Amino acid sequence: MRIKLNILFIFSCIFSFAQDNQKSSYLELDYFYGNIIEHAPELKPIIQSHPSGLILSWNKKRLNNTKFDNTYNFPDFGFSVSYHDFKTEILGEVYSAYAHYNFYLTNRNSVNQIKLTSAFGLGYATSPFDKQTNSKNWALGSKFMASAYLKLNYQREYLLDKIGVNAGVALIHYSNTSFKAPNLGINTLALSIGANYNLDSKITAPERIKGTVSEKNPIQYYVLLRGGFNESLVNGSGVFPFYTLSFFADKKLNYKSRVSIGTDIFFSHFMKDYIEFNNLVEETPNDTADWKRVGLYIGHELNFEQFSLLTQVGYHVYAPYKYVSGIYERFGFRKRFNNHLFADLSLKINLFRAEGLEFGVGYRF
């Protein structure tokens, strides 16, 4: 317990040290308590506890009258750290660090605020899967993993001088993106309560100009090569490279949004061994050895000034050997360097199971 408090104290000191140089910022501390969502039968024996923890964040207010700030109702940007105790020896504890945005759903100058926090980062698990010592932990397959959380909070600032209160609900996710099996991942749905402390005097946000102007833009065409490493559902089967070649078209609707339609050609080398393994253990082996897949998808790209957020849903229209699900999803980030070159970082998911973390480079014609 002393180690946990010391870590949180160090981060508090770092943030406090930055107070003189950071105007329009505040600290927030939330305590959460909740339940683990059972998204796979294998998890049931190890998720009977009620996890709890702390989230400490530093938040920089964006109160500039720029197009981005005005469009998103003057959001906050910040960093957060968390401590997550699953209350079981099998799952252990997870320490995480994130970058996040706070999006306000109410008038920015209102006394009572409703905000949505979206955070992405990395976690460190103290009790990951180990074949000899922790063979029941099918949720956390490695010490390091990707993590994300969504938090919907009521917030009241300056309730007592610079101190305020906050309360809400949070969804916290951990996954090693199938870089190492097993990897069922784990999701906690929790209630939270806490306090906030402003590092500056109260500042009024500029008046927001509402409405999104539609734009007339031509359809644009792209090619994209993604790649990475992953492991199949079979524990200990080994890590293999994968490549995905994508062709797609998109249309920019306005400052915030683009919609797209495209096709993915998947070359996942782990599928070769996965097919061979299953043919050995199944009573009725599949007679195909074709490990390639083709998918069609529709997508949306949400602009966040320096980067954009990708959301895609697709279906494997060609998959001689079925792997988990015909439906797949992709969530990620895109950075456009100029009018032609861009880079992607995304996670491909088959329903609730991650298949791989993808790194991609693309070109717009």
Short mmCIF file of C-alpha atoms in Angstrom, two decimals:
data_model
loop_
_atom_site.label_atom_id
_atom_site.label_comp_id
_atom_site.label_asym_id
_atom_site.label_seq_id
_atom_site.Cartn_x
_atom_site.Cartn_y
_atom_site.Cartn_z
CA MET A 1 0.00 0.00 0.00
CA ARG A 2 2.91 2.33 0.80
CA ILE A 3 4.29 1.87 -2.74
CA LYS A 4 0.94 2.81 -4.27
CA LEU A 5 0.63 5.98 -2.19
CA ASN A 6 4.23 6.97 -2.94
CA ILE A 7 3.65 6.67 -6.70
CA LEU A 8 0.55 8.86 -6.54
CA PHE A 9 2.39 11.33 -4.30
CA ILE A 10 5.28 11.62 -6.81
CA PHE A 11 2.89 12.40 -9.65
CA SER A 12 1.12 14.98 -7.45
CA CYS A 13 4.45 16.68 -6.78
CA ILE A 14 5.31 16.72 -10.50
CA PHE A 15 2.00 18.31 -11.40
CA SER A 16 2.21 20.81 -8.55
CA PHE A 17 5.74 21.79 -9.62
CA ALA A 18 4.35 22.67 -13.05
CA GLN A 19 1.72 24.96 -11.55
CA ASP A 20 3.59 28.24 -12.16
CA ASN A 21 4.13 27.42 -15.83
CA GLN A 22 0.71 25.96 -16.62
CA LYS A 23 -2.19 28.39 -16.68
CA SER A 24 -5.80 27.27 -16.97
CA SER A 25 -5.17 23.76 -15.65
CA TYR A 26 -6.48 21.58 -12.84
CA LEU A 27 -5.88 18.30 -11.02
CA GLU A 28 -8.53 15.64 -10.58
CA LEU A 29 -8.55 12.55 -8.36
CA ASP A 30 -11.20 9.82 -8.69
CA TYR A 31 -11.77 6.71 -6.61
CA PHE A 32 -13.62 3.95 -8.51
CA TYR A 33 -15.35 0.71 -7.49
CA GLY A 34 -17.09 -1.69 -9.83
CA ASN A 35 -17.58 -5.03 -11.56
CA ILE A 36 -15.72 -6.93 -14.27
CA ILE A 37 -17.79 -7.54 -17.41
CA GLU A 38 -17.94 -11.22 -18.36
CA HIS A 39 -17.46 -11.22 -22.14
CA ALA A 40 -16.10 -14.79 -22.33
CA PRO A 41 -17.02 -17.94 -20.34
CA GLU A 42 -13.35 -18.57 -19.48
CA LEU A 43 -13.37 -15.43 -17.32
CA LYS A 44 -16.20 -16.43 -14.99
CA PRO A 45 -14.08 -18.27 -12.35
CA ILE A 46 -11.68 -15.35 -11.89
CA ILE A 47 -13.96 -12.27 -11.97
CA GLN A 48 -16.07 -12.74 -8.85
CA SER A 49 -14.44 -9.82 -7.01
CA HIS A 50 -15.19 -6.08 -7.13
CA PRO A 51 -12.14 -4.14 -8.39
CA SER A 52 -11.32 -0.66 -7.15
CA GLY A 53 -8.65 1.95 -7.71
CA LEU A 54 -7.60 5.54 -8.25
CA ILE A 55 -7.25 7.78 -11.32
CA LEU A 56 -5.16 10.94 -10.95
CA SER A 57 -5.17 13.39 -13.86
CA TRP A 58 -3.71 16.73 -14.89
CA ASN A 59 -5.95 18.65 -17.29
CA LYS A 60 -5.08 21.63 -19.48
CA LYS A 61 -8.06 23.79 -20.41
CA ARG A 62 -8.30 24.83 -24.07
CA LEU A 63 -10.16 28.13 -23.98
CA ASN A 64 -8.82 29.58 -27.23
CA ASN A 65 -11.28 30.70 -29.88
CA THR A 66 -9.85 28.41 -32.56
CA LYS A 67 -11.90 26.36 -35.01
CA PHE A 68 -10.97 23.13 -33.24
CA ASP A 69 -11.78 24.42 -29.74
CA ASN A 70 -15.04 25.98 -30.86
CA THR A 71 -16.14 22.85 -32.76
CA TYR A 72 -15.55 20.58 -29.75
CA ASN A 73 -16.85 23.01 -27.11
CA PHE A 74 -13.42 23.96 -25.70
CA PRO A 75 -12.16 20.54 -24.55
CA ASP A 76 -9.36 19.77 -22.08
CA PHE A 77 -6.21 17.86 -22.92
CA GLY A 78 -4.22 16.09 -20.26
CA PHE A 79 -2.37 13.13 -18.81
CA SER A 80 -3.50 10.65 -16.19
CA VAL A 81 -2.15 7.75 -14.13
CA SER A 82 -4.17 5.00 -12.51
CA TYR A 83 -3.94 2.20 -9.99
CA HIS A 84 -6.35 -0.73 -10.55
CA ASP A 85 -6.72 -3.48 -7.92
CA PHE A 86 -8.69 -6.50 -9.18
CA LYS A 87 -8.91 -7.92 -5.63
CA THR A 88 -7.70 -11.38 -6.67
CA GLU A 89 -4.24 -12.98 -6.69
CA ILE A 90 -4.87 -14.30 -10.20
CA LEU A 91 -5.53 -10.90 -11.81
CA GLY A 92 -3.42 -8.84 -9.42
CA GLU A 93 -3.01 -5.11 -9.98
CA VAL A 94 -2.40 -2.84 -12.97
CA TYR A 95 -0.57 0.51 -13.05
CA SER A 96 -1.29 2.67 -16.12
CA ALA A 97 -0.44 6.00 -17.76
CA TYR A 98 -2.61 7.77 -20.35
CA ALA A 99 -3.09 10.78 -22.56
CA HIS A 100 -6.69 11.98 -22.66
CA TYR A 101 -9.25 14.51 -23.85
CA ASN A 102 -12.21 15.82 -21.85
CA PHE A 103 -15.24 16.73 -23.97
CA TYR A 104 -17.92 18.90 -22.36
CA LEU A 105 -21.55 18.07 -23.09
CA THR A 106 -22.93 21.21 -21.45
CA ASN A 107 -22.31 24.95 -21.80
CA ARG A 108 -18.62 25.50 -21.04
CA ASN A 109 -19.39 28.37 -18.63
CA SER A 110 -22.07 26.49 -16.74
CA VAL A 111 -21.52 25.91 -13.01
CA ASN A 112 -22.56 22.27 -13.32
CA GLN A 113 -20.68 20.38 -16.05
CA ILE A 114 -21.13 16.99 -17.71
CA LYS A 115 -17.94 15.81 -19.39
CA LEU A 116 -16.81 12.71 -21.27
CA THR A 117 -13.17 11.65 -20.90
CA SER A 118 -11.53 9.48 -23.55
CA ALA A 119 -8.08 8.13 -22.63
CA PHE A 120 -5.51 5.85 -24.28
CA GLY A 121 -2.28 4.56 -22.82
CA LEU A 122 -0.18 1.68 -21.49
CA GLY A 123 -0.60 -0.55 -18.45
CA TYR A 124 1.71 -2.74 -16.37
CA ALA A 125 0.22 -5.89 -14.80
CA THR A 126 1.70 -7.38 -11.64
CA SER A 127 0.23 -10.89 -12.17
CA PRO A 128 0.05 -11.77 -15.87
CA PHE A 129 -0.47 -15.28 -17.23
CA ASP A 130 2.29 -17.74 -16.44
CA LYS A 131 2.06 -21.38 -17.46
CA GLN A 132 3.67 -22.55 -14.22
CA THR A 133 2.56 -20.06 -11.56
CA ASN A 134 -0.58 -18.29 -12.86
CA SER A 135 -2.19 -20.50 -15.50
CA LYS A 136 -5.77 -19.30 -14.81
CA ASN A 137 -5.19 -15.68 -15.87
CA TRP A 138 -6.56 -15.86 -19.42
CA ALA A 139 -7.39 -12.14 -19.36
CA LEU A 140 -3.93 -10.60 -19.01
CA GLY A 141 -1.37 -12.46 -21.09
CA SER A 142 1.64 -10.17 -20.59
CA LYS A 143 3.08 -7.63 -18.18
CA PHE A 144 2.71 -4.70 -20.59
CA MET A 145 -0.52 -4.03 -22.43
CA ALA A 146 -2.62 -1.36 -24.11
CA SER A 147 -5.26 0.34 -22.00
CA ALA A 148 -8.12 2.74 -22.53
CA TYR A 149 -10.91 4.22 -20.47
CA LEU A 150 -14.10 6.18 -20.98
CA LYS A 151 -15.42 8.22 -18.08
CA LEU A 152 -18.69 10.16 -17.93
CA ASN A 153 -18.54 12.62 -15.05
CA TYR A 154 -20.58 15.29 -13.34
CA GLN A 155 -18.14 18.07 -12.39
CA ARG A 156 -18.51 21.09 -10.14
CA GLU A 157 -15.48 23.40 -9.89
CA TYR A 158 -14.69 26.16 -7.37
CA LEU A 159 -17.11 24.81 -4.79
CA LEU A 160 -14.79 25.70 -1.91
CA ASP A 161 -12.23 28.23 -3.15
CA LYS A 162 -10.34 26.24 -5.88
CA ILE A 163 -11.64 22.84 -4.76
CA GLY A 164 -14.51 21.09 -6.50
CA VAL A 165 -16.19 17.68 -6.71
CA ASN A 166 -16.83 15.12 -9.44
CA ALA A 167 -18.71 11.82 -9.74
CA GLY A 168 -19.66 9.48 -12.54
CA VAL A 169 -19.26 6.15 -14.27
CA ALA A 170 -16.20 4.67 -16.01
CA LEU A 171 -15.37 1.81 -18.38
CA ILE A 172 -11.73 0.65 -18.17
CA HIS A 173 -10.18 -1.79 -20.68
CA TYR A 174 -6.89 -3.74 -20.80
CA SER A 175 -5.54 -5.89 -23.64
CA ASN A 176 -2.12 -6.90 -25.00
CA THR A 177 -3.58 -6.71 -28.55
CA SER A 178 -2.89 -10.44 -29.11
CA PHE A 179 0.86 -9.87 -29.21
CA LYS A 180 1.02 -12.78 -26.81
CA ALA A 181 -1.56 -15.45 -25.94
CA PRO A 182 -3.72 -15.78 -23.97
CA ASN A 183 -5.42 -12.45 -24.45
CA LEU A 184 -9.09 -12.34 -23.61
CA GLY A 185 -8.65 -8.81 -22.27
CA ILE A 186 -10.64 -7.43 -19.37
CA ASN A 187 -13.23 -4.67 -18.90
CA THR A 188 -14.28 -3.01 -15.65
CA LEU A 189 -17.51 -1.02 -15.33
CA ALA A 190 -17.22 1.21 -12.27
CA LEU A 191 -18.76 4.09 -10.37
CA SER A 192 -16.40 6.91 -9.39
CA ILE A 193 -16.30 9.80 -6.97
CA GLY A 194 -13.60 12.37 -6.35
CA ALA A 195 -12.41 15.94 -6.16
CA ASN A 196 -10.73 18.50 -8.41
CA TYR A 197 -8.36 21.36 -7.65
CA ASN A 198 -7.83 24.29 -10.02
CA LEU A 199 -4.31 25.65 -10.36
CA ASP A 200 -5.55 29.04 -11.55
CA SER A 201 -8.33 31.53 -11.00
CA LYS A 202 -11.60 31.00 -12.82
CA ILE A 203 -11.46 31.86 -16.54
CA THR A 204 -14.48 32.34 -18.77
CA ALA A 205 -14.63 30.44 -22.07
CA PRO A 206 -15.26 32.41 -25.27
CA GLU A 207 -18.78 32.38 -26.66
CA ARG A 208 -19.23 29.31 -28.82
CA ILE A 209 -20.42 29.60 -32.42
CA LYS A 210 -22.65 26.56 -32.92
CA GLY A 211 -23.25 24.63 -36.11
CA THR A 212 -21.08 22.65 -38.51
CA VAL A 213 -20.71 23.94 -42.04
CA SER A 214 -21.10 21.30 -44.74
CA GLU A 215 -18.38 21.18 -47.36
CA LYS A 216 -18.37 20.06 -50.98
CA ASN A 217 -15.34 17.82 -51.44
CA PRO A 218 -14.53 15.24 -54.09
CA ILE A 219 -14.16 11.53 -53.38
CA GLN A 220 -10.51 10.66 -52.73
CA TYR A 221 -8.70 7.33 -53.22
CA TYR A 222 -6.02 5.70 -51.07
CA VAL A 223 -3.71 2.72 -50.69
CA LEU A 224 -2.48 1.62 -47.25
CA LEU A 225 -0.06 -1.06 -46.02
CA ARG A 226 -0.37 -2.20 -42.41
CA GLY A 227 1.77 -4.67 -40.49
CA GLY A 228 2.67 -6.03 -37.08
CA PHE A 229 3.16 -9.18 -35.01
CA ASN A 230 0.62 -11.34 -33.20
CA GLU A 231 -0.15 -14.79 -31.84
CA SER A 232 -3.19 -17.00 -32.43
CA LEU A 233 -5.68 -18.14 -29.78
CA VAL A 234 -3.48 -21.18 -29.10
CA ASN A 235 -1.25 -20.40 -26.12
CA GLY A 236 2.46 -20.86 -26.87
CA SER A 237 1.98 -21.16 -30.64
CA GLY A 238 4.47 -18.36 -31.28
CA VAL A 239 4.47 -14.79 -32.59
CA PHE A 240 4.24 -14.29 -36.36
CA PRO A 241 4.25 -11.26 -38.67
CA PHE A 242 1.11 -10.12 -40.45
CA TYR A 243 0.47 -7.69 -43.31
CA THR A 244 -2.72 -6.03 -44.52
CA LEU A 245 -3.06 -4.30 -47.88
CA SER A 246 -5.99 -1.89 -48.03
CA PHE A 247 -7.62 0.11 -50.80
CA PHE A 248 -10.30 2.62 -49.90
CA ALA A 249 -12.14 5.78 -50.89
CA ASP A 250 -13.39 8.52 -48.60
CA LYS A 251 -15.34 11.74 -48.72
CA LYS A 252 -14.87 14.69 -46.38
CA LEU A 253 -18.26 15.87 -45.11
CA ASN A 254 -17.15 18.80 -42.95
CA TYR A 255 -14.38 19.95 -40.60
CA LYS A 256 -15.05 17.05 -38.20
CA SER A 257 -15.97 14.05 -40.33
CA ARG A 258 -15.00 11.82 -43.22
CA VAL A 259 -16.77 8.61 -44.28
CA SER A 260 -15.04 5.78 -46.11
CA ILE A 261 -15.55 2.42 -47.80
CA GLY A 262 -12.77 -0.01 -48.60
CA THR A 263 -11.34 -3.49 -48.83
CA ASP A 264 -8.66 -5.26 -46.75
CA ILE A 265 -6.49 -8.16 -47.93
CA PHE A 266 -5.12 -10.00 -44.89
CA PHE A 267 -1.85 -11.98 -44.89
CA SER A 268 -1.71 -13.31 -41.30
CA HIS A 269 1.09 -15.86 -41.03
CA PHE A 270 -0.10 -17.21 -37.67
CA MET A 271 -3.09 -18.66 -39.56
CA LYS A 272 -0.83 -21.27 -41.22
CA ASP A 273 0.09 -22.90 -37.89
CA TYR A 274 -3.40 -22.30 -36.50
CA ILE A 275 -4.98 -24.29 -39.36
CA GLU A 276 -2.42 -27.11 -39.02
CA PHE A 277 -2.93 -27.30 -35.24
CA ASN A 278 -6.73 -27.40 -35.46
CA ASN A 279 -6.65 -30.02 -38.21
CA LEU A 280 -4.66 -32.26 -35.85
CA VAL A 281 -7.01 -31.92 -32.87
CA GLU A 282 -10.39 -31.74 -34.64
CA GLU A 283 -12.33 -34.92 -35.34
CA THR A 284 -13.38 -33.57 -38.75
CA PRO A 285 -10.37 -31.61 -40.12
CA ASN A 286 -10.93 -28.74 -42.52
CA ASP A 287 -9.48 -29.66 -45.89
CA THR A 288 -8.39 -26.09 -46.75
CA ALA A 289 -4.89 -24.73 -46.25
CA ASP A 290 -5.75 -21.25 -47.54
CA TRP A 291 -4.87 -18.82 -44.73
CA LYS A 292 -5.57 -15.57 -46.59
CA ARG A 293 -8.67 -13.45 -45.96
CA VAL A 294 -10.41 -10.52 -47.69
CA GLY A 295 -12.70 -8.04 -45.98
CA LEU A 296 -15.01 -5.19 -46.96
CA TYR A 297 -15.59 -2.34 -44.52
CA ILE A 298 -17.22 1.03 -43.95
CA GLY A 299 -15.62 3.62 -41.72
CA HIS A 300 -15.65 7.04 -40.14
CA GLU A 301 -12.76 9.42 -39.46
CA LEU A 302 -13.17 12.08 -36.75
CA ASN A 303 -10.75 15.00 -37.01
CA PHE A 304 -8.89 16.09 -33.85
CA GLU A 305 -6.65 18.83 -35.28
CA GLN A 306 -3.25 17.08 -35.03
CA PHE A 307 -4.63 13.58 -35.65
CA SER A 308 -7.92 11.81 -36.35
CA LEU A 309 -9.81 8.94 -34.73
CA LEU A 310 -10.71 5.94 -36.91
CA THR A 311 -13.75 3.70 -36.48
CA GLN A 312 -14.42 0.88 -38.96
CA VAL A 313 -16.73 -2.12 -39.19
CA GLY A 314 -16.12 -4.86 -41.75
CA TYR A 315 -16.90 -8.41 -42.81
CA HIS A 316 -14.59 -11.16 -44.10
CA VAL A 317 -16.18 -11.83 -47.49
CA TYR A 318 -13.43 -14.35 -48.29
CA ALA A 319 -12.23 -16.54 -45.42
CA PRO A 320 -11.85 -20.24 -46.31
CA TYR A 321 -10.88 -20.96 -42.70
CA LYS A 322 -12.98 -19.10 -40.13
CA TYR A 323 -11.09 -17.36 -37.32
CA VAL A 324 -13.22 -16.21 -34.34
CA SER A 325 -15.77 -14.18 -36.32
CA GLY A 326 -16.71 -13.05 -39.81
CA ILE A 327 -17.37 -9.53 -38.48
CA TYR A 328 -14.39 -7.37 -37.52
CA GLU A 329 -13.86 -3.87 -36.17
CA ARG A 330 -10.93 -1.47 -36.26
CA PHE A 331 -10.25 1.45 -33.94
CA GLY A 332 -7.22 3.68 -34.19
CA PHE A 333 -5.51 6.94 -34.99
CA ARG A 334 -4.38 8.58 -38.21
CA LYS A 335 -1.78 11.30 -38.70
CA ARG A 336 -1.76 13.15 -42.03
CA PHE A 337 1.66 14.62 -42.83
CA ASN A 338 0.65 16.39 -46.05
CA ASN A 339 -1.88 16.07 -48.86
CA HIS A 340 -0.63 12.60 -49.77
CA LEU A 341 1.26 10.79 -46.97
CA PHE A 342 -0.27 9.55 -43.72
CA ALA A 343 0.37 6.98 -40.97
CA ASP A 344 -2.01 4.80 -38.96
CA LEU A 345 -1.91 3.10 -35.57
CA SER A 346 -4.93 0.83 -35.15
CA LEU A 347 -6.29 -2.23 -33.38
CA LYS A 348 -8.16 -4.90 -35.33
CA ILE A 349 -10.81 -6.73 -33.29
CA ASN A 350 -12.96 -9.76 -34.06
CA LEU A 351 -16.05 -8.87 -32.05
CA PHE A 352 -14.62 -8.72 -28.48
CA ARG A 353 -11.26 -10.38 -29.21
CA ALA A 354 -8.27 -8.37 -30.35
CA GLU A 355 -6.41 -9.82 -33.33
CA GLY A 356 -3.49 -7.44 -33.67
CA LEU A 357 -2.03 -3.96 -33.25
CA GLU A 358 -1.42 -2.53 -36.71
CA PHE A 359 1.18 0.02 -37.84
CA GLY A 360 0.46 1.45 -41.26
CA VAL A 361 1.73 3.87 -43.92
CA GLY A 362 -0.54 5.10 -46.69
CA TYR A 363 -0.73 7.29 -49.77
CA ARG A 364 -3.58 9.38 -51.17
CA PHE A 365 -3.70 9.54 -54.98
#
